[in-house]
PDB file of C-alpha atoms in Angstrom:
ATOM      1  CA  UNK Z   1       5.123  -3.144 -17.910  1.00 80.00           C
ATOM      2  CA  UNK Z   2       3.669  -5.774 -15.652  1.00 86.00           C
ATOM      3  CA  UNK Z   3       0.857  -3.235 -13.371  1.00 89.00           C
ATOM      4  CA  UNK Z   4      -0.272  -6.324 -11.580  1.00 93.00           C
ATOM      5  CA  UNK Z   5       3.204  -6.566  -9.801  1.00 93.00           C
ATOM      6  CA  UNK Z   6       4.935  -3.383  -8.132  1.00 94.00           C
ATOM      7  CA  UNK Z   7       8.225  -2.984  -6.207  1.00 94.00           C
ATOM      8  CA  UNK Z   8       8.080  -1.075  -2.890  1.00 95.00           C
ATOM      9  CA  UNK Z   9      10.865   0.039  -1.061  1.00 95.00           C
ATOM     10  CA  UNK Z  10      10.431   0.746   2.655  1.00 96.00           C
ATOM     11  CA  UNK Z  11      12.869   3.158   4.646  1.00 94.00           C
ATOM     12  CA  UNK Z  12      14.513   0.159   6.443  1.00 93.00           C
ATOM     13  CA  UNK Z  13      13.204  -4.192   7.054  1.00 91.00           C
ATOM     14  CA  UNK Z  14      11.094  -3.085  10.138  1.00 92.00           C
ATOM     15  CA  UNK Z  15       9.219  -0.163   8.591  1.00 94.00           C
ATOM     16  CA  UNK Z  16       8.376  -3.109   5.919  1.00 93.00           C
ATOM     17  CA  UNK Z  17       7.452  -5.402   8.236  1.00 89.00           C
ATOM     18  CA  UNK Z  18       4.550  -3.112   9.676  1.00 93.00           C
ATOM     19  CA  UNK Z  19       4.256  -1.045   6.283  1.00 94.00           C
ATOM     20  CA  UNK Z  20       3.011  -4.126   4.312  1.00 93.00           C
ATOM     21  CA  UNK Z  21       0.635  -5.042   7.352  1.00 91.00           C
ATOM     22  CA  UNK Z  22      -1.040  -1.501   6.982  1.00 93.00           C
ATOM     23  CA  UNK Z  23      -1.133  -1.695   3.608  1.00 93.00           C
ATOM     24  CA  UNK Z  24      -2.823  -4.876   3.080  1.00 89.00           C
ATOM     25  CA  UNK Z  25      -5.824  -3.279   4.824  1.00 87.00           C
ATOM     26  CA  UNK Z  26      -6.157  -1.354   1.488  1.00 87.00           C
ATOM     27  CA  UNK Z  27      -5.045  -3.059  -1.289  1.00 90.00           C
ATOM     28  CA  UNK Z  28      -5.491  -6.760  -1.942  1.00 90.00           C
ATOM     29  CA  UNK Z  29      -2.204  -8.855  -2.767  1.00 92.00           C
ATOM     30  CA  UNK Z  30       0.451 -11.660  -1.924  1.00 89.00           C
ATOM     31  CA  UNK Z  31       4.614 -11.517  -2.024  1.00 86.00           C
ATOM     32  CA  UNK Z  32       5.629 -12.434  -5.386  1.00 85.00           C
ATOM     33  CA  UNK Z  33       8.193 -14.945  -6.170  1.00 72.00           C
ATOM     34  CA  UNK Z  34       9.421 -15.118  -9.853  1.00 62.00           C
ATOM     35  CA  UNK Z  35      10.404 -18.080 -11.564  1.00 54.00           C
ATOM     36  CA  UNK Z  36      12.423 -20.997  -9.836  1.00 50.00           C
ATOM     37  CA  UNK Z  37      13.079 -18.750  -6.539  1.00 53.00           C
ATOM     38  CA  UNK Z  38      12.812 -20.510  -3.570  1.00 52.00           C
ATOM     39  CA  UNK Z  39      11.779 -16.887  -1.521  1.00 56.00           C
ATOM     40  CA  UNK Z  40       9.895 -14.185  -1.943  1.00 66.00           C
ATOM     41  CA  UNK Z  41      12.324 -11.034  -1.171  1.00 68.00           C
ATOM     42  CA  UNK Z  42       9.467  -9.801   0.447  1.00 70.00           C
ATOM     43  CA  UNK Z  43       9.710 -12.316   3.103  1.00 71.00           C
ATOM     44  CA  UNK Z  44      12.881 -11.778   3.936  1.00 74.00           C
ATOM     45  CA  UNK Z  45      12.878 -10.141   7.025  1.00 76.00           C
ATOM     46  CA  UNK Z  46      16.881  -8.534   6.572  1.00 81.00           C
ATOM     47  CA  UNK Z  47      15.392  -6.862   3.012  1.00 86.00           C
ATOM     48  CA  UNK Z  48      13.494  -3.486   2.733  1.00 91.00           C
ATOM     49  CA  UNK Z  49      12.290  -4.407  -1.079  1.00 91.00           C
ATOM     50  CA  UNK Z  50       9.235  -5.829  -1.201  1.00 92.00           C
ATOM     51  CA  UNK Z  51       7.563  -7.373  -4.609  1.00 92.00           C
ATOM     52  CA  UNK Z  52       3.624  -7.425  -4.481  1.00 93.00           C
ATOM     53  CA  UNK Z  53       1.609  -8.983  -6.969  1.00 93.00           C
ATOM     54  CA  UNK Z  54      -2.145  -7.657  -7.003  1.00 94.00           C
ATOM     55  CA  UNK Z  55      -5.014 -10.339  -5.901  1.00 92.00           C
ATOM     56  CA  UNK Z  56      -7.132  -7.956  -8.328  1.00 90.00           C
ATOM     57  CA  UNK Z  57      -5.392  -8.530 -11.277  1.00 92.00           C
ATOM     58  CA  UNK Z  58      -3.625  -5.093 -11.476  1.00 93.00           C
ATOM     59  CA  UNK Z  59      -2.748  -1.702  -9.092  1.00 94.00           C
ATOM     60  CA  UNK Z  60      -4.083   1.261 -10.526  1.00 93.00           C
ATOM     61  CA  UNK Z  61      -1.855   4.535 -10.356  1.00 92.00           C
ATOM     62  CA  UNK Z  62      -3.554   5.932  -7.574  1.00 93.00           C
ATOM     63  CA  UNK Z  63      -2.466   2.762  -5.941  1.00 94.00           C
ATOM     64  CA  UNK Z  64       0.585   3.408  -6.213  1.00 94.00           C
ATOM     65  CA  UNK Z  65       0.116   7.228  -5.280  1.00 94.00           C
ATOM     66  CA  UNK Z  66      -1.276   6.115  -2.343  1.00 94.00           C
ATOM     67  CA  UNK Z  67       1.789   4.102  -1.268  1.00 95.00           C
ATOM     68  CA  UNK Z  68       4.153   6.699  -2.102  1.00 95.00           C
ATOM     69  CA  UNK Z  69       2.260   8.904   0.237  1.00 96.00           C
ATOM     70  CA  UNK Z  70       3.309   7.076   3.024  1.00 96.00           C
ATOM     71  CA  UNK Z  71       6.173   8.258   5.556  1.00 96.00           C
ATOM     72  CA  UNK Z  72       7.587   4.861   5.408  1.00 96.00           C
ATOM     73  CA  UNK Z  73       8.012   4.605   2.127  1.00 97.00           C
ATOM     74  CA  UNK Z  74      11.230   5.528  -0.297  1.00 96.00           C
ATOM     75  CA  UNK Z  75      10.176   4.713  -3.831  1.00 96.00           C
ATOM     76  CA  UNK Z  76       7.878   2.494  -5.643  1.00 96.00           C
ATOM     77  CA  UNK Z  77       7.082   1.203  -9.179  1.00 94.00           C
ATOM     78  CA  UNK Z  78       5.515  -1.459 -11.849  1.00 94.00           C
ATOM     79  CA  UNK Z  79       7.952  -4.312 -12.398  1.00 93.00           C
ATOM     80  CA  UNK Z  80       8.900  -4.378 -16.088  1.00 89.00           C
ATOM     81  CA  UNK Z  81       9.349  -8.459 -17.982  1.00 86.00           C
ATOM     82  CA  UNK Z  82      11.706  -8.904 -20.401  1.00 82.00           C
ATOM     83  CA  UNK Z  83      13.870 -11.703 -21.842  1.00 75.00           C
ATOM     84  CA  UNK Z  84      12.349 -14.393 -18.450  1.00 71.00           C
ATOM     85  CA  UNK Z  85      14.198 -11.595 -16.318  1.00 78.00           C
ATOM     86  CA  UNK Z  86      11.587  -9.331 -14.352  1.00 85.00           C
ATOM     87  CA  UNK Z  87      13.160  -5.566 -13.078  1.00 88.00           C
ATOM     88  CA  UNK Z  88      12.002  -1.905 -11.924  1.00 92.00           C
ATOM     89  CA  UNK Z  89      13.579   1.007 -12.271  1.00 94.00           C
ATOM     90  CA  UNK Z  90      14.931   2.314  -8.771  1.00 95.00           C
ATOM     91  CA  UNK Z  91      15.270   5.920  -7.544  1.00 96.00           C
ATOM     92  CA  UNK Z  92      18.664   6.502  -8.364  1.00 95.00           C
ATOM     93  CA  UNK Z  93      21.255   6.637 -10.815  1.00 96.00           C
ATOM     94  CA  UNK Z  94      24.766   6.535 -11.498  1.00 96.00           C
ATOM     95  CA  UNK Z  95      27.212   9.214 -13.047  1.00 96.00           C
ATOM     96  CA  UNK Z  96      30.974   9.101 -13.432  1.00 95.00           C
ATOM     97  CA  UNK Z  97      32.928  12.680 -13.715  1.00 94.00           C
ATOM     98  CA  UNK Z  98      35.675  13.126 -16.648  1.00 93.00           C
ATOM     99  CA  UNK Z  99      38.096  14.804 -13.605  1.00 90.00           C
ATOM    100  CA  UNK Z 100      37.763  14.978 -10.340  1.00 84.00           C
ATOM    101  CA  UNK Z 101      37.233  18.731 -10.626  1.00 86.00           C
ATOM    102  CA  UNK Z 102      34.206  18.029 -12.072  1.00 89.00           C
ATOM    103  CA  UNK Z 103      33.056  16.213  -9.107  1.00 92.00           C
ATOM    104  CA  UNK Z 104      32.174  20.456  -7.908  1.00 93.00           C
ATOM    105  CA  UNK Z 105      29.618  20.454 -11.401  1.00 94.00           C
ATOM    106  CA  UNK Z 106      27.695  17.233 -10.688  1.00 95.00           C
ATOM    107  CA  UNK Z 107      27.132  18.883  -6.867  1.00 95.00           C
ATOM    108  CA  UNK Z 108      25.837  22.016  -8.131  1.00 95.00           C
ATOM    109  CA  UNK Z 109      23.773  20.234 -10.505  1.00 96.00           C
ATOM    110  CA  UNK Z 110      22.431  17.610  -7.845  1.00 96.00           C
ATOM    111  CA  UNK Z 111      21.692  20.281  -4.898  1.00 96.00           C
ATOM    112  CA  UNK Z 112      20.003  22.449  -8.072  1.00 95.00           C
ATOM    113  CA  UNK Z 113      17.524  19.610  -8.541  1.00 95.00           C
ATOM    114  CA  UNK Z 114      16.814  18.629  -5.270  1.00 95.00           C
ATOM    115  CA  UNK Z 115      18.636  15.316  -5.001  1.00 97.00           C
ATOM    116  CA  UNK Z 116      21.304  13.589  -3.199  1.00 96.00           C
ATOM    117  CA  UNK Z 117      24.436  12.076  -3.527  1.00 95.00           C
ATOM    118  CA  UNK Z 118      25.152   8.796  -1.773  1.00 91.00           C
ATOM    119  CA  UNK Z 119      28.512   7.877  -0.470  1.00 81.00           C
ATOM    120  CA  UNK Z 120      29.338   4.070  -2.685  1.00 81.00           C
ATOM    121  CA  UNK Z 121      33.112   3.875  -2.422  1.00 79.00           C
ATOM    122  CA  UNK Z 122      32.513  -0.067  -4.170  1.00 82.00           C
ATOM    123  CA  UNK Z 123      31.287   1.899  -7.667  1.00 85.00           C
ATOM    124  CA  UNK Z 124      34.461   3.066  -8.418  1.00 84.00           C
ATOM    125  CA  UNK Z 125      36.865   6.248  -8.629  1.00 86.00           C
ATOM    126  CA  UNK Z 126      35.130   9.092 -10.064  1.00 91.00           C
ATOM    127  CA  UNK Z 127      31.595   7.606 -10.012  1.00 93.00           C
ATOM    128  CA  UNK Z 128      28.475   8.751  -7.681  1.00 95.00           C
ATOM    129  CA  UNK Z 129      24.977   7.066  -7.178  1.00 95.00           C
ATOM    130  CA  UNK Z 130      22.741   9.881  -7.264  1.00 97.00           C
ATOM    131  CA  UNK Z 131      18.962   9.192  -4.889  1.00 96.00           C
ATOM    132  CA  UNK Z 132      15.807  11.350  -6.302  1.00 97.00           C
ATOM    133  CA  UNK Z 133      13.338  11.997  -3.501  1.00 96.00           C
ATOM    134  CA  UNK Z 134      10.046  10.569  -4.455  1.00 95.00           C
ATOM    135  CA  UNK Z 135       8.515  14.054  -4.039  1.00 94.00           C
ATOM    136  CA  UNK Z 136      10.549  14.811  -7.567  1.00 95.00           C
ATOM    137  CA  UNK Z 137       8.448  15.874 -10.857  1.00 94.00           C
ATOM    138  CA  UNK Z 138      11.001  13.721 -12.813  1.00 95.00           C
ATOM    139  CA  UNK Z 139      11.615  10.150 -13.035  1.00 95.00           C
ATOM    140  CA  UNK Z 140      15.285   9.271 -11.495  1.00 96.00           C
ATOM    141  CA  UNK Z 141      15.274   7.620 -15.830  1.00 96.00           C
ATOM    142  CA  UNK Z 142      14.818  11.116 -17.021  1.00 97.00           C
ATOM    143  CA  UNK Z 143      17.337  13.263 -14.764  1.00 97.00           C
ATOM    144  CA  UNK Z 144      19.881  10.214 -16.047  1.00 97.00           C
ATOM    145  CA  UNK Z 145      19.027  10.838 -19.565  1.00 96.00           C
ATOM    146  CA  UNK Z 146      19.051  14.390 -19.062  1.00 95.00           C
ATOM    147  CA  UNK Z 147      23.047  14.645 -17.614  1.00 95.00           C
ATOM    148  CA  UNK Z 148      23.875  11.916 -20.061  1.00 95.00           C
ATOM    149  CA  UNK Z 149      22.379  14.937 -22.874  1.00 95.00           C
ATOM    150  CA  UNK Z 150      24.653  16.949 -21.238  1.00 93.00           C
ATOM    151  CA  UNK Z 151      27.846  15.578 -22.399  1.00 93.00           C
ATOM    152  CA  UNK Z 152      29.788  16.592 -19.439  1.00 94.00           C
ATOM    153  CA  UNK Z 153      30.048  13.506 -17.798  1.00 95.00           C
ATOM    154  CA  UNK Z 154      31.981  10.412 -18.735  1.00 95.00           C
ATOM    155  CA  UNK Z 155      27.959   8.432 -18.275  1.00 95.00           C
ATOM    156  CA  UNK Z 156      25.067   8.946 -16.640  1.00 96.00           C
ATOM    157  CA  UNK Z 157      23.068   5.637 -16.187  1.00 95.00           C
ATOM    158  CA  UNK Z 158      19.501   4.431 -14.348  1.00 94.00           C
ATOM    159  CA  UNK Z 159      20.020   2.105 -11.808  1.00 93.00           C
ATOM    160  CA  UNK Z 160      17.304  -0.879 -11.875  1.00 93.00           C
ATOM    161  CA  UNK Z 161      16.358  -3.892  -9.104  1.00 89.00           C
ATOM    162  CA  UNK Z 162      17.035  -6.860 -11.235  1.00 81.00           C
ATOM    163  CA  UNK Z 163      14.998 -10.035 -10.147  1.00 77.00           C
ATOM    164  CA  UNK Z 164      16.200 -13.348 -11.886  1.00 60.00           C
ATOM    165  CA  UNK Z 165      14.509 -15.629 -13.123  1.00 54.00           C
ATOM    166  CA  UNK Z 166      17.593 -17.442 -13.859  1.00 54.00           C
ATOM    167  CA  UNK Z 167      18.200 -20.051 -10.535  1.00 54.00           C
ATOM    168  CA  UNK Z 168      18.757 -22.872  -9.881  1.00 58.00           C
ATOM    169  CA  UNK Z 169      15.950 -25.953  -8.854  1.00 60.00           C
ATOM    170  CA  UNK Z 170      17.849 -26.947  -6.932  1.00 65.00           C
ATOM    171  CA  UNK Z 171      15.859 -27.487  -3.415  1.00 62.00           C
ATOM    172  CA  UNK Z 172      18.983 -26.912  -1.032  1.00 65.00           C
ATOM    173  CA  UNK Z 173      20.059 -24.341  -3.165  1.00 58.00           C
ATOM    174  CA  UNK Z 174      19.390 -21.480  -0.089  1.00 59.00           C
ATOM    175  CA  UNK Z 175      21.830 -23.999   1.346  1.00 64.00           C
ATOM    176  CA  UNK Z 176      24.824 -23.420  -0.412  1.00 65.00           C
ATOM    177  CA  UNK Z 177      25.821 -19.657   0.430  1.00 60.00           C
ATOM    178  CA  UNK Z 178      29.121 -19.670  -1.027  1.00 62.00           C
ATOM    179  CA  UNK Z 179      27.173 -19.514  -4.471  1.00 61.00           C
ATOM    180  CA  UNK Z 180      25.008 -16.435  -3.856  1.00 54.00           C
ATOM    181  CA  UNK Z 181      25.823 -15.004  -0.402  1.00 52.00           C
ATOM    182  CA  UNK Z 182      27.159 -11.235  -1.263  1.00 50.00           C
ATOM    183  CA  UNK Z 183      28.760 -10.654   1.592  1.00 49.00           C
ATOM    184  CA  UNK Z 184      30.800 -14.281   1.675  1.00 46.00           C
ATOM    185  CA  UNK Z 185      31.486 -13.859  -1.964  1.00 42.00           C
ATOM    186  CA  UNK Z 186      33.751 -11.039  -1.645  1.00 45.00           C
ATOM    187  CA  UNK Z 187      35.546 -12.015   1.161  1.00 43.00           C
ATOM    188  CA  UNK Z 188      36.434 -15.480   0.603  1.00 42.00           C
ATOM    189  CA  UNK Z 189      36.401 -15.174  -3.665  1.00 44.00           C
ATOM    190  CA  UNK Z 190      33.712 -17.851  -4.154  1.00 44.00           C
ATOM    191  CA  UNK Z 191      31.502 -17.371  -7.263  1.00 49.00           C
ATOM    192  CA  UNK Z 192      28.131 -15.118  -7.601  1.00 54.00           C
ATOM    193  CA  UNK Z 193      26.463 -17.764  -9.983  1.00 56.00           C
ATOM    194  CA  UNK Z 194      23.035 -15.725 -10.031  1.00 56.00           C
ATOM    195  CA  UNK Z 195      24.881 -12.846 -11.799  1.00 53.00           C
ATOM    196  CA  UNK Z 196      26.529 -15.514 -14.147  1.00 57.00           C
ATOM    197  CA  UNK Z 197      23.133 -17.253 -14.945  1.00 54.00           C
ATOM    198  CA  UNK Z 198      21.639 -13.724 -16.237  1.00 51.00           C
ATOM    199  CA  UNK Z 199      24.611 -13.853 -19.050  1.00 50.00           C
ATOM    200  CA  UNK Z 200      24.662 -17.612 -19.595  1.00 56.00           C
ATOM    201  CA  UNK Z 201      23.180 -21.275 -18.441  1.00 58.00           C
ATOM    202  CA  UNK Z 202      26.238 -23.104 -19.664  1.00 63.00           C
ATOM    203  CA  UNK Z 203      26.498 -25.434 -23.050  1.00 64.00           C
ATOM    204  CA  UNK Z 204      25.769 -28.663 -22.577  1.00 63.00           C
ATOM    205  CA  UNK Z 205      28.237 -29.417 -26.141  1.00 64.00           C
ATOM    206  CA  UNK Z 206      31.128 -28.253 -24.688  1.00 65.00           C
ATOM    207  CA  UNK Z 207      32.943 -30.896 -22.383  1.00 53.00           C
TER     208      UNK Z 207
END
């Protein structure tokens, strides 16, 4: 767990734009970029992630408490390093239903607990992305463990914000949307090569 950089998510881009302004007046820090990225998410202005790296050396949990407190704020925690790939676990998490009758048992189990289920038609038939409010005495990691225990779902899985570390050098890479642009990639087919880089970086034997 890296405590000197911590993911905040804001309740849309313009409550981040003034959010990180009034929160700068309390805790010392700069947008993090991780390896070979070109831009800090947290300067883009269409994003409401930010990445902050403490100027201090870490954030303390009443840092972070503090943050959370905040109206304009939806969820925030400690980036975690592993394998050159930096993530954080988000506020949500996905479960997939063995019938769609059981769709009726994952509501009464959601509106039991307090959370809510998000409409994500992309995820696929049968499967819901379930948001924990930030107010919630469990972790959205332990409520996904705890219907996975259950058995009576096909999964239950955390959701995480992945950051890559895996792109390219190359300097007009921000250039050349048809290789990363989300939106473009699905509707004209081109390739998603960040995604790809995460699994591999090629062979330079095979020819």
């Amino acid at each position: 767990e890296r405590k000197d950089l911590l993911l905040v998510c804001f309740s849309d881009a313009r409550a981040k734009s003034t959010g990180l302004s009034s929160i700068e007046k309390d805790l010392q820090f700069t947008s993090w970029t991780s390896v070979n990225q070109t831009q800090s998410i947290t300067d883009d202005s269409k994003s409401s992630i930010a990445v902050i790296k403490s100027n201090k050396g870490r954030f303390s949990d009443n840092d972070v408490s503090k943050i959370l407190d905040r109206a304009d704020v939806i969820h925030s925690s400690y980036l975690v390093e592993k394998n050159g790939n930096y993530y954080a676990p988000a506020n949500q998490f996905m479960v997939k239903v063995k019938m769609k009758s059981d769709s009726e048992l994952l509501e009464e189990w959601v509106r039991k607990n307090s959370c809510v289920i998000i409409d994500k038609p992309w995820l696929g038939e049968d499967v819901y992305l379930v948001s924990v409010p930030k107010t919630h005495d469990k972790t959205a990691i332990e409520l996904a463990n705890e219907l996975s225990e259950s058995r009576q779902f096909i999964f239950s899985l955390p959701d995480f914000y992945l950051f890559d570390s895996f792109l390219s050098n190359d300097p007009y890479y921000n250039l050349q949307w048809g290789l990363w642009d989300r939106k473009v990639s699905t509707q004209a087919n081109t390739t998603s090569l960040q995604t790809a880089w995460a699994i591999t970086e090629g062979n330079e034997n095979i020819r």
